[in-house]
Tab-separated table of C-alpha atoms and ligand atoms in Angstrom:
chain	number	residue	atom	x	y	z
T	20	UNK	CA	27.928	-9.757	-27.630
T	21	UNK	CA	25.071	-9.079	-25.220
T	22	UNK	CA	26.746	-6.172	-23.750
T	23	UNK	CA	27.691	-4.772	-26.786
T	24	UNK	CA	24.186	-4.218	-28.378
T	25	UNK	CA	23.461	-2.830	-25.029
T	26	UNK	CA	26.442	-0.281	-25.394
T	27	UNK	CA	26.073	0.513	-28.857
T	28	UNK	CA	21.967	1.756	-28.303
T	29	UNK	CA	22.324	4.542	-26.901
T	30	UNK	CA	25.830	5.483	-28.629
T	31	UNK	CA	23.569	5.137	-31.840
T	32	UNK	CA	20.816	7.623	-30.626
T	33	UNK	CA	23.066	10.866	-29.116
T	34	UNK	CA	25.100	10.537	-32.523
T	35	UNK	CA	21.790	11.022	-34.395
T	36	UNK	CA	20.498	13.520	-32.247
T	37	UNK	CA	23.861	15.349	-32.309
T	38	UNK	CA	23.796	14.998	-35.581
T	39	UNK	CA	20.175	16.745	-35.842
T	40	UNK	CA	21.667	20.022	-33.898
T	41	UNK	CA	24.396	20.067	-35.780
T	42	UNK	CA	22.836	19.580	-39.553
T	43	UNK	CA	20.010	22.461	-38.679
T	44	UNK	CA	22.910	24.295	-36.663
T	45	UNK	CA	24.576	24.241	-40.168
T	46	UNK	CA	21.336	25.377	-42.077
T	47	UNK	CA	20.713	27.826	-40.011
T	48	UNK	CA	24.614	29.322	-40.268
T	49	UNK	CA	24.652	28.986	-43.864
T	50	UNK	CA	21.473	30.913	-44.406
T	51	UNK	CA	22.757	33.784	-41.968
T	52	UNK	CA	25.815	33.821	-44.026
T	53	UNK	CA	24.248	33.878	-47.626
T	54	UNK	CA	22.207	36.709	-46.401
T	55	UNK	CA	24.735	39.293	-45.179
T	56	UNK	CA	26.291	38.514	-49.194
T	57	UNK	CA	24.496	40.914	-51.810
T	58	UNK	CA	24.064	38.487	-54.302
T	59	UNK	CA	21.979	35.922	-52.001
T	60	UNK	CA	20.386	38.743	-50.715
T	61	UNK	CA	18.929	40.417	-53.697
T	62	UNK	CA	17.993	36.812	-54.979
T	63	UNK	CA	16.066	36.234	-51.904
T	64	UNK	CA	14.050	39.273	-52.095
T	65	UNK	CA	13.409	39.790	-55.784
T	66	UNK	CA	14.072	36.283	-56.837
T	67	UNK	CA	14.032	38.236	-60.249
T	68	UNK	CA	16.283	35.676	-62.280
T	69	UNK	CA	13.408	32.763	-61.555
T	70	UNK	CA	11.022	33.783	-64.407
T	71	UNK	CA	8.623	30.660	-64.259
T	72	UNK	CA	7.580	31.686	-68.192
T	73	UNK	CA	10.797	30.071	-69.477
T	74	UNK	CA	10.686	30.177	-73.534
T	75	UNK	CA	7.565	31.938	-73.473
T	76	UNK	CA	7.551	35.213	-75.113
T	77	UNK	CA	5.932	38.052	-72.933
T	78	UNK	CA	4.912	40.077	-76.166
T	79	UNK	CA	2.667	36.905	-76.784
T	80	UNK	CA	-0.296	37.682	-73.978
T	81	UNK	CA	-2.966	35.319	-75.937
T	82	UNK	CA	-0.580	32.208	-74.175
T	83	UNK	CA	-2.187	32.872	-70.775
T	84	UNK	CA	-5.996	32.813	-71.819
T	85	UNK	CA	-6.008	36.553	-73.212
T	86	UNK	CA	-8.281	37.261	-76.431
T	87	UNK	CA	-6.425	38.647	-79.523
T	88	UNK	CA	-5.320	41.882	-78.856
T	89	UNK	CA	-6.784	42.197	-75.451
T	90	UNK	CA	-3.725	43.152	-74.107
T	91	UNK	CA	-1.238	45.793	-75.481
T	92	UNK	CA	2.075	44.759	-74.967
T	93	UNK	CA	4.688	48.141	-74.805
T	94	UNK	CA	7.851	49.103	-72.996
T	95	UNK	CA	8.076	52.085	-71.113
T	96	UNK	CA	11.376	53.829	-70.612
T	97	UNK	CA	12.321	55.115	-67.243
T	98	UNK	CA	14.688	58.196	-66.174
T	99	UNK	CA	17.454	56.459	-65.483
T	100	UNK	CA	17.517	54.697	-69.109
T	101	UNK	CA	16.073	51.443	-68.145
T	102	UNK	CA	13.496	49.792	-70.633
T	103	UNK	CA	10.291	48.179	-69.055
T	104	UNK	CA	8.210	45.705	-70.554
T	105	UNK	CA	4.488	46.564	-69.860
T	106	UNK	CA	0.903	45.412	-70.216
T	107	UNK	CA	-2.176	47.481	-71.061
T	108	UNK	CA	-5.220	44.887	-70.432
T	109	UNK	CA	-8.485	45.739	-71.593
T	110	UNK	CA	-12.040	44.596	-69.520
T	111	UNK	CA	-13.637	42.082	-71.242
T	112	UNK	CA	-16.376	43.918	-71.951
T	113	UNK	CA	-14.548	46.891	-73.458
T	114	UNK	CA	-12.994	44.314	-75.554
T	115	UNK	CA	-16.600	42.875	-77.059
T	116	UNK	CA	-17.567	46.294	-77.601
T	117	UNK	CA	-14.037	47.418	-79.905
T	118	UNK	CA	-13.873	43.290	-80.708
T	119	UNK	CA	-13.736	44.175	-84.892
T	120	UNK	CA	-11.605	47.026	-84.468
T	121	UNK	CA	-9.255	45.081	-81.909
T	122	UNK	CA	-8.742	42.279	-84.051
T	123	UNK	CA	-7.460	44.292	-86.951
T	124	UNK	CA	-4.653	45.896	-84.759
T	125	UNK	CA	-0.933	44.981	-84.874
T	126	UNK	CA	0.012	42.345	-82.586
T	127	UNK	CA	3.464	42.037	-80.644
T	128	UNK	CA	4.952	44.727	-78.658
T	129	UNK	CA	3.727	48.365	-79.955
T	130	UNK	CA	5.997	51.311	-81.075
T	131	UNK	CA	3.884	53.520	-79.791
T	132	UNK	CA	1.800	52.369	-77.384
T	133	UNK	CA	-0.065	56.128	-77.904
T	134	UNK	CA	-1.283	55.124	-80.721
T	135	UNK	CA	-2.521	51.866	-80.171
T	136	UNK	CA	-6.580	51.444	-79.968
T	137	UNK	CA	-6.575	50.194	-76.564
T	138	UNK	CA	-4.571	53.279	-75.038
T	139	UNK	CA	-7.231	55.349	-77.263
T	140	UNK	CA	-10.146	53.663	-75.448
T	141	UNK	CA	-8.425	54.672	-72.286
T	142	UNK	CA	-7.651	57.679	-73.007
T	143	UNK	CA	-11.241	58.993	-74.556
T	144	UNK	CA	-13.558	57.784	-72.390
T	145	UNK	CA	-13.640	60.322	-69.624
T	146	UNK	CA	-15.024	57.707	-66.686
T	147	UNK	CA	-12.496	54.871	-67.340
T	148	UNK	CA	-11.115	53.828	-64.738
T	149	UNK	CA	-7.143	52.402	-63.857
T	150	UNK	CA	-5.406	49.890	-61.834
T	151	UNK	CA	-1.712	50.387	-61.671
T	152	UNK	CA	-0.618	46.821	-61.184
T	153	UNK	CA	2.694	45.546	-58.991
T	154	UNK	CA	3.162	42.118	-58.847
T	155	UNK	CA	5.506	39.883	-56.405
T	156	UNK	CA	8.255	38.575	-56.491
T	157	UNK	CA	10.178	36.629	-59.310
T	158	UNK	CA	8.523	35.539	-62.267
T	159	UNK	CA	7.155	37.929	-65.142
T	160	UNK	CA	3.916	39.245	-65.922
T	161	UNK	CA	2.288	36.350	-67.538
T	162	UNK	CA	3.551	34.036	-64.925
T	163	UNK	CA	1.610	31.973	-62.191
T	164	UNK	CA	-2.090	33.585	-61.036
T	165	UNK	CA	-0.789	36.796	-62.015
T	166	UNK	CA	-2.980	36.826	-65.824
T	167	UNK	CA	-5.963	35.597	-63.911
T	168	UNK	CA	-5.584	38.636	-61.163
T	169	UNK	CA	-5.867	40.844	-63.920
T	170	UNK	CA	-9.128	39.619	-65.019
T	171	UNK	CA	-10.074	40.185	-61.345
T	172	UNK	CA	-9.019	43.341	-61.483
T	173	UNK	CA	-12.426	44.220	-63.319
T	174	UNK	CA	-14.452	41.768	-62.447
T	175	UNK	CA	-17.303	44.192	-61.164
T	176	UNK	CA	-16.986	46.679	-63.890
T	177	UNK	CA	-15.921	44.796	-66.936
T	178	UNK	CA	-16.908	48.036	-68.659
T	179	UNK	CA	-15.025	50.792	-67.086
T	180	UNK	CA	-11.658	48.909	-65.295
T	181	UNK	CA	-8.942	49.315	-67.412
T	182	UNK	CA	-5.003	47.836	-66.044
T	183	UNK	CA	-1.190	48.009	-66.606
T	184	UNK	CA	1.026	46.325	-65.586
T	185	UNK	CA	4.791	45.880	-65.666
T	186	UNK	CA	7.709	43.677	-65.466
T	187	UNK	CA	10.224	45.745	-63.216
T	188	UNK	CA	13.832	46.719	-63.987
T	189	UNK	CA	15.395	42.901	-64.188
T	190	UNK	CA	12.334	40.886	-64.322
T	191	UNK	CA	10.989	38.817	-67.300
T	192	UNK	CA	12.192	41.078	-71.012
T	193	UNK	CA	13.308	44.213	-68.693
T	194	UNK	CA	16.097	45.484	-68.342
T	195	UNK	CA	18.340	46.020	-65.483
T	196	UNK	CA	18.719	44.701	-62.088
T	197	UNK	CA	16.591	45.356	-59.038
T	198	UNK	CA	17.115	47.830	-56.324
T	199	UNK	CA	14.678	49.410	-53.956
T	200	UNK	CA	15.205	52.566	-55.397
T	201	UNK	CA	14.740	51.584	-58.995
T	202	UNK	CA	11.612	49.282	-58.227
T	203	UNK	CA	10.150	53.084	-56.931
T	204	UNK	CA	11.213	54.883	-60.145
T	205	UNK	CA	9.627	52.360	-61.880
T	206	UNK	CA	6.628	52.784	-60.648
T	207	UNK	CA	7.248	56.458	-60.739
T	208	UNK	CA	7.555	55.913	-64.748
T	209	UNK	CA	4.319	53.848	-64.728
T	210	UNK	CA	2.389	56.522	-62.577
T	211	UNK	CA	3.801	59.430	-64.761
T	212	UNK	CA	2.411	57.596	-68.123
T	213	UNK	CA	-0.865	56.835	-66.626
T	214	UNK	CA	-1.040	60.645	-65.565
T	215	UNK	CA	0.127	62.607	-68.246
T	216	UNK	CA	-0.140	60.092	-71.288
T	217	UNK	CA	-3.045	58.731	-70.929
T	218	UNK	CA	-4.355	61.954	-69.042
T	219	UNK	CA	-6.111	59.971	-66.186
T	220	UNK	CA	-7.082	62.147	-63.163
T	221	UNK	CA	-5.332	60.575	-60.131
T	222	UNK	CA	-9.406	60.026	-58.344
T	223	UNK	CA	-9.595	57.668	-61.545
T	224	UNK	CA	-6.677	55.384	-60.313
T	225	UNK	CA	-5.916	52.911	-58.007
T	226	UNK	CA	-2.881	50.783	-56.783
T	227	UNK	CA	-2.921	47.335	-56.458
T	228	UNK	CA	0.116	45.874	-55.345
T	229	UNK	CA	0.724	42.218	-54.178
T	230	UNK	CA	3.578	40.508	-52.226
T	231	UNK	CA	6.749	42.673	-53.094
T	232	UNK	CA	4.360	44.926	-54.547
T	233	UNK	CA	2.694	45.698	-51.880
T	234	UNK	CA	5.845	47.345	-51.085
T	235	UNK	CA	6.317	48.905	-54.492
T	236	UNK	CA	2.764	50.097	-54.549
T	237	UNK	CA	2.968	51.515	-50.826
T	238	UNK	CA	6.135	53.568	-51.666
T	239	UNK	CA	5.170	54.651	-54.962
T	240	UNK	CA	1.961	56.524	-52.982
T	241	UNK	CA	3.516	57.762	-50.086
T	242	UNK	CA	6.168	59.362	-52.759
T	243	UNK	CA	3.563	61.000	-54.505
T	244	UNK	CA	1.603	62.499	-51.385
T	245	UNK	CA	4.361	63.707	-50.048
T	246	UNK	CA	6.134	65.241	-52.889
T	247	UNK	CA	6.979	69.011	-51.910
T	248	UNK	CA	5.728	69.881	-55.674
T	249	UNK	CA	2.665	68.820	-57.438
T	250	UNK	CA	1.764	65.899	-54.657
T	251	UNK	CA	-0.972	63.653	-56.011
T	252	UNK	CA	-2.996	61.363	-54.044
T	253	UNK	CA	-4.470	58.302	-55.772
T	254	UNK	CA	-8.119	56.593	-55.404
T	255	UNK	CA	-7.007	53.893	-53.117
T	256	UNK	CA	-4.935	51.171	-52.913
T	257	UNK	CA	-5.522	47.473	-52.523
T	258	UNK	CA	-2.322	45.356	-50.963
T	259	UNK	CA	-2.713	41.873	-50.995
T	260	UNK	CA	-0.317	39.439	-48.576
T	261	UNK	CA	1.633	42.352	-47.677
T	262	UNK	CA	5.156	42.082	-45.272
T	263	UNK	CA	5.491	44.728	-42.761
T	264	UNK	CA	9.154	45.498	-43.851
T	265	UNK	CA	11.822	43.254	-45.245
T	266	UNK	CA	13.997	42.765	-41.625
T	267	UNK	CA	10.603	41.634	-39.964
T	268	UNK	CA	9.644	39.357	-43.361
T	269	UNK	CA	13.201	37.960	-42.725
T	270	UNK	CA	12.608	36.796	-38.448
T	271	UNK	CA	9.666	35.692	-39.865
T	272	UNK	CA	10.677	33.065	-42.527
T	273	UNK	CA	9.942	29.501	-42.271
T	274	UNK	CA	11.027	27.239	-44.765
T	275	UNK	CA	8.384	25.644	-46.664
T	276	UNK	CA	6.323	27.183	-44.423
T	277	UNK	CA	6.888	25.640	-41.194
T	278	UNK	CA	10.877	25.140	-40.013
T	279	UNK	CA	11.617	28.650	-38.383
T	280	UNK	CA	14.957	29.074	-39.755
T	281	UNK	CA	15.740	32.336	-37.520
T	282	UNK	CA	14.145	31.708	-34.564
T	283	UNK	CA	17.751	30.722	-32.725
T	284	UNK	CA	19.255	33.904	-33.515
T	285	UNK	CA	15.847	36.021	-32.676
T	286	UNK	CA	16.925	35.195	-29.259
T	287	UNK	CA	20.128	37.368	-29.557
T	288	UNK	CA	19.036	40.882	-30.651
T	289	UNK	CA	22.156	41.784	-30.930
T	290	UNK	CA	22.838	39.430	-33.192
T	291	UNK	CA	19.773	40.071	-35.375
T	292	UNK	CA	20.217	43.822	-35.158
T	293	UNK	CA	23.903	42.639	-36.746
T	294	UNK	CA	22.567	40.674	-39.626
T	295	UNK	CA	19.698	43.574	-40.433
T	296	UNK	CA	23.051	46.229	-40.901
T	297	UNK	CA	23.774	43.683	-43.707
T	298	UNK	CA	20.419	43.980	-45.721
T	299	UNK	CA	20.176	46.380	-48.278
T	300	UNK	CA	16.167	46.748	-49.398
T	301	UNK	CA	14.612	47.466	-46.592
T	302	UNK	CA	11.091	47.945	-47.806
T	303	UNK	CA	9.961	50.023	-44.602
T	304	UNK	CA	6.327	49.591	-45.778
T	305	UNK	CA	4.677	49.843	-42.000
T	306	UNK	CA	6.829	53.256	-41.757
T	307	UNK	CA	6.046	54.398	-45.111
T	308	UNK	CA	2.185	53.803	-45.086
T	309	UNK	CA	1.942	55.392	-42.014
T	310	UNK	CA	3.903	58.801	-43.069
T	311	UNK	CA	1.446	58.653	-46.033
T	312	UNK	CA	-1.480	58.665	-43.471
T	313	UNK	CA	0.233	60.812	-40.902
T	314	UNK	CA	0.730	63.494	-44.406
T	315	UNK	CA	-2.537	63.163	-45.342
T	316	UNK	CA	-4.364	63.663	-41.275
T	317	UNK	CA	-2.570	66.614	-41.313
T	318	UNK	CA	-3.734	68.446	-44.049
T	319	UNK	CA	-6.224	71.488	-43.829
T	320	UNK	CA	-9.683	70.645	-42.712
T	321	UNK	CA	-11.830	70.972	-46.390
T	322	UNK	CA	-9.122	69.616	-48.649
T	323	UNK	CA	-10.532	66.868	-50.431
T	324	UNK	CA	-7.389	64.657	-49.517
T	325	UNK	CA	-9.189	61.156	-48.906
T	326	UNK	CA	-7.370	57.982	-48.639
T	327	UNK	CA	-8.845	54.163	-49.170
T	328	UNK	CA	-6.872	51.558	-47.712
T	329	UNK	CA	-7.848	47.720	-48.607
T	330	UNK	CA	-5.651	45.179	-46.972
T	331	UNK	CA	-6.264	41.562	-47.732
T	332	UNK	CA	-4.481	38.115	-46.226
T	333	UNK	CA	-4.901	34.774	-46.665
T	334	UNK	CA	-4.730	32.711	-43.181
T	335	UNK	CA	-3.337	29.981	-45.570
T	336	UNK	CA	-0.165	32.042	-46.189
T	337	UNK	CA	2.722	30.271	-45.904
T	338	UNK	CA	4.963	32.316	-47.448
T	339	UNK	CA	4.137	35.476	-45.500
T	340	UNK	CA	2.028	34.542	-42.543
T	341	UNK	CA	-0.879	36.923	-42.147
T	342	UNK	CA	0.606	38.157	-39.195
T	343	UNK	CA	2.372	41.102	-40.854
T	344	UNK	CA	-1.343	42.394	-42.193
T	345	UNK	CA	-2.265	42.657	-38.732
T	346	UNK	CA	1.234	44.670	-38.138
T	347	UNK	CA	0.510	46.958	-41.085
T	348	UNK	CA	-2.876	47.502	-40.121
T	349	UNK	CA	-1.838	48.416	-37.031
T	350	UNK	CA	0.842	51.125	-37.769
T	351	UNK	CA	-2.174	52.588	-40.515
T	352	UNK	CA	-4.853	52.866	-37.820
T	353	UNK	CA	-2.142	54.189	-35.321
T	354	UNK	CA	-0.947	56.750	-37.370
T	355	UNK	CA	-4.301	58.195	-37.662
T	356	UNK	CA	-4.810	59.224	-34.429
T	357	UNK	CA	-3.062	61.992	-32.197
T	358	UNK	CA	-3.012	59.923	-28.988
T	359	UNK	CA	-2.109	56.277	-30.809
T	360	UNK	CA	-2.707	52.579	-30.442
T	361	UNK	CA	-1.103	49.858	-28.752
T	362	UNK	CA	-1.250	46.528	-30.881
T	363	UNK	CA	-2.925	44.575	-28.239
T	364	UNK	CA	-5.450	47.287	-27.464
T	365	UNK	CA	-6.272	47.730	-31.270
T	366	UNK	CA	-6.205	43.419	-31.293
T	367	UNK	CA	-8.909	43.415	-28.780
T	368	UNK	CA	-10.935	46.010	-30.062
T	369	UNK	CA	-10.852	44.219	-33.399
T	370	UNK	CA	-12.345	40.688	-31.675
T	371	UNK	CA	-15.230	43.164	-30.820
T	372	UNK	CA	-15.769	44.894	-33.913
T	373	UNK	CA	-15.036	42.634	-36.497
T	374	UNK	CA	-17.677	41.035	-39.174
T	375	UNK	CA	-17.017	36.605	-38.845
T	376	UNK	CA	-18.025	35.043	-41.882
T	377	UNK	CA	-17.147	31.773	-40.977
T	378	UNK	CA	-15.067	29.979	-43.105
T	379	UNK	CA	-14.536	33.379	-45.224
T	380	UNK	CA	-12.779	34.870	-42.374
T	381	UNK	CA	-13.300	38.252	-41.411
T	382	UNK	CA	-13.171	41.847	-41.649
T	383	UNK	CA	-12.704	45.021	-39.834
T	384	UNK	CA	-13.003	48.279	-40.916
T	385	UNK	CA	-11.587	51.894	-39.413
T	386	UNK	CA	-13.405	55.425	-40.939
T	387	UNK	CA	-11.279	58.376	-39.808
T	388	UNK	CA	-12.297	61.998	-40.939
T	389	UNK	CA	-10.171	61.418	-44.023
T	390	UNK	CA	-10.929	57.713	-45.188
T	391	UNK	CA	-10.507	54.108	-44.828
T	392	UNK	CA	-8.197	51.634	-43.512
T	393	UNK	CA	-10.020	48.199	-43.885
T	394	UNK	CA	-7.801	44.543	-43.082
T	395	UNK	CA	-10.084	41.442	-44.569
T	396	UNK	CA	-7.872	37.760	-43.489
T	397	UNK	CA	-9.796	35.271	-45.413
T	398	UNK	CA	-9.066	31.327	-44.751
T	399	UNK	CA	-8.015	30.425	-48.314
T	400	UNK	CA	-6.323	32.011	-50.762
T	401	UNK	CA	-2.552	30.899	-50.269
T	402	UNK	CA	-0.074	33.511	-51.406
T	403	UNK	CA	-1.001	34.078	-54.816
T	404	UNK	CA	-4.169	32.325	-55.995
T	405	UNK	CA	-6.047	35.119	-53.714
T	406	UNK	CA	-5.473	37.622	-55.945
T	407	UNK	CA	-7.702	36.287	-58.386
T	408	UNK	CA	-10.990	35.684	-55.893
T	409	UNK	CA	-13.576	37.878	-55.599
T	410	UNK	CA	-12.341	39.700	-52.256
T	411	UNK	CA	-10.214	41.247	-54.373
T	412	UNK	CA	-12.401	42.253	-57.021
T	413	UNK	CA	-14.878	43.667	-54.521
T	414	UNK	CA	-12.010	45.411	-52.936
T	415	UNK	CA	-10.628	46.958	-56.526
T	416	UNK	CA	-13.905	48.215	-57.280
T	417	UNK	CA	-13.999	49.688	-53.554
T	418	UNK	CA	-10.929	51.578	-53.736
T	419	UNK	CA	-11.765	53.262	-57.261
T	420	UNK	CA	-15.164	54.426	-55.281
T	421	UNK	CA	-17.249	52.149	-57.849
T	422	UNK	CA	-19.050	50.456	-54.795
T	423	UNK	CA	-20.668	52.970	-52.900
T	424	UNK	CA	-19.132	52.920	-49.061
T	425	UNK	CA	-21.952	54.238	-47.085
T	426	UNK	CA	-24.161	50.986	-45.648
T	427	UNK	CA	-20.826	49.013	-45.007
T	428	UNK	CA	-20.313	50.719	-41.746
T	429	UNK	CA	-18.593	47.857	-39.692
T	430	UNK	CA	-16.783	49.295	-36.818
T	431	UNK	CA	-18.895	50.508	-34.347
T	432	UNK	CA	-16.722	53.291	-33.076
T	433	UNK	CA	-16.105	55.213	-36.190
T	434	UNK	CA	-12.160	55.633	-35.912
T	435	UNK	CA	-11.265	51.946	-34.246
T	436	UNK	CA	-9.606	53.876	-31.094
D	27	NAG	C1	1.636	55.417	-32.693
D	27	NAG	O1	1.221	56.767	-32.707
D	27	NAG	C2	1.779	57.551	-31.676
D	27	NAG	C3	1.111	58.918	-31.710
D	27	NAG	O2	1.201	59.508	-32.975
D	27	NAG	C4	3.273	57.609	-31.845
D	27	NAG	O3	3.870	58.368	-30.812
D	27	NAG	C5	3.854	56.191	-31.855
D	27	NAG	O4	5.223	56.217	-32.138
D	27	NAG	C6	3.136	55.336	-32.875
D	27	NAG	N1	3.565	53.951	-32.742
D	27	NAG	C7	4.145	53.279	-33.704
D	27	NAG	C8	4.532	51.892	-33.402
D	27	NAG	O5	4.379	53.772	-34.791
């Protein structure tokens, strides 16, 4: 008896810690596997069939705090024959001012969204202003902090910022299925209607992109600046909780935030560099953004070519740890010099020249000869309730030139090299 309590201790504890290796062994093993299928894969990135606004109708925008006919619901159809469901929002204040008028237009989704009062007000007044917006990941257009991010989105000039938004191909009432290359085309579709529809210089519009749309937003501008015909080159562009690219965003998961899932096989590159041949969207957003700024450097000296870079990260991120802002940063700044940065060098400069503001974080800007790259980490904001705070407001308003720049001078060596 005595001797077999004493026996059946220890037999007790290797079982359960063999048990332990084995059970996240498993996890681990099924996770690798589910991501080399296409299915899984596309599900993990998009997560485009969790909509979040079950049994709510998106042609409805008064169910997430909108006034009547504040927002324009409309589809937009791209190239390729896909139908996108779409969101003209009005500032509040434009909305007071055209509040009779407003209220006496058709509701629901427009016909024509051409002729619809809002896209007039847009249209005719020739110092509006436009955010095209790209939301994250799954979900629609009303869901989550999404509706209140619009608001923010003209927060300092409730007058002037005008935004659209839209579901992409397989998200919320759109049609399709998402692919990297049809997430760019529809942006493409969304740019092309803000440009030629609603005649909107491109110094008039900005990008704001969030999440996945960081990546959307990034490859939708480095497409247009580097078009061989008729490049265009946006206001700025604001990219909140951005990923570096998708194979990085993947080594760099943690389940609910804090169980590295591939940290095992991160000690095998071989391994890893297996399981990235098996991943489809690659969202090469570092590589992109920094093409886009190499393009742009290397214009003639004169051109007015001027980009405005806003990069914002909550240290509170747990579903893409701040980490890859300081990654994108990096590649920007580095890409804007001839000699280039290491990431430690450009880390330590950044302890020097940063602003602290305490428990709102900080911020560190780099002027080249052609612009701005700016990275603000503040301490709260999670993933999504950030952008709706005022750092991205402020930072909206920055990259449509609203706020004037000179004043805000942080870095003390102008180009942060
Ligand atoms: C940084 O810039 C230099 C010079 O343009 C370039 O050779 C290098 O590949 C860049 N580094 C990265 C990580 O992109």
């Amino acid at each position: 008896m005595f001797l077999s309590t004493l026996a059946s201790k220890p037999t007790v504890m290797i079982r359960l810690i063999f048990s332990t290796i084995a059970g996240t062994f498993f996890l681990c093993a099924t996770f690798i596997a589910l991501l080399t299928v296409p299915f899984f894969q596309n599900q993990g990135i998009y997560l485009n069939s969790i909509r979040l606004t079950w049994f709510q109708d998106v042609a409805v925008p008064e169910q997430w705090g909108f006034m009547h006919n504040q927002v324009t619901p409309f589809t937009l159809q791209t190239p390729d024959g896909e139908i996108l469901h779409a969101w003209h929002i009005l500032p509040l204040g434009l909305y007071l001012l055209y509040e009779t008028e407003l209220l006496d237009e058709p509701s629901g989704i427009v016909p024509d969204v051409t002729k619809s009062l809002g896209f007039k007000i847009l249209r005719e007044d020739p110092e509006a202003l436009l955010v095209l917006y790209f939301h994250g990941a799954a979900g629609t257009l009303g869901s989550g902090w999404r509706p209140p991010s619009y608001r923010a989105m003209s927060a300092t000039s409730p007058n002037k910022i005008h935004t659209i938004a839209i579901d992409y191909r397989g998200f919320g009432a759109s049609t399709g299925r998402p692919t990297e290359e049809g997430l760019l085309l529809d942006a493409l579709t969304l740019a092309e209607f803000a440009l030629k529809d609603a005649n909107i210089p491109p110094s008039r519009i900005a990008i704001f992109g969030q999440s996945l749309g960081t990546a959307v937003g990034i490859s939708l501008a480095h497409h247009m600046a580097t078009r061989p015909t008729n490049p265009i080159l946006f206001s700025g562009m604001v990219l909140v909780a951005p990923f570096a690219d998708v194979e990085l965003l993947i080594a760099s998961y943690r389940v609910a935030g804090m169980i590295p899932l591939l940290d095992p096989l991160a000690r095998f590159p071989r391994l890893m560099a297996l399981l990235n041949s098996y991943i489809l969207s690659r969202w090469p957003s570092k590589d992109k953004l920094a093409e886009y700024l190499r393009h742009i450097e290397a214009g003639k000296r004169g051109d007015e070519a001027k980009y405005h870079i806003e990069i914002i990260h909550a240290e509170d991120d747990y579903d893409i740890p701040w980490s890859h802002s300081d990654k994108v940063f990096w590649h920007a700044v580095n890409a804007t010099s001839h000699v280039g940065t290491s990431f430690e060098d450009l880390e330590t400069y950044k302890l020097d020249a940063r602003r602290d503001m305490g428990a709102g974080g900080w911020v560190v800007e780099c002027f080249t000869q052609r612009g701005l790259v700016r990275e603000e980490i503040v301490k709260y904001g999670l993933h999504d309730r950030i952008m709706s705070y005022p750092v991205v407001s402020r930072a909206v308003s920055r990259a449509l030139r609203v706020e004037v720049l000179s004043g805000t001078v942080i870095a003390h060596d102008p180009d942060c090299h």
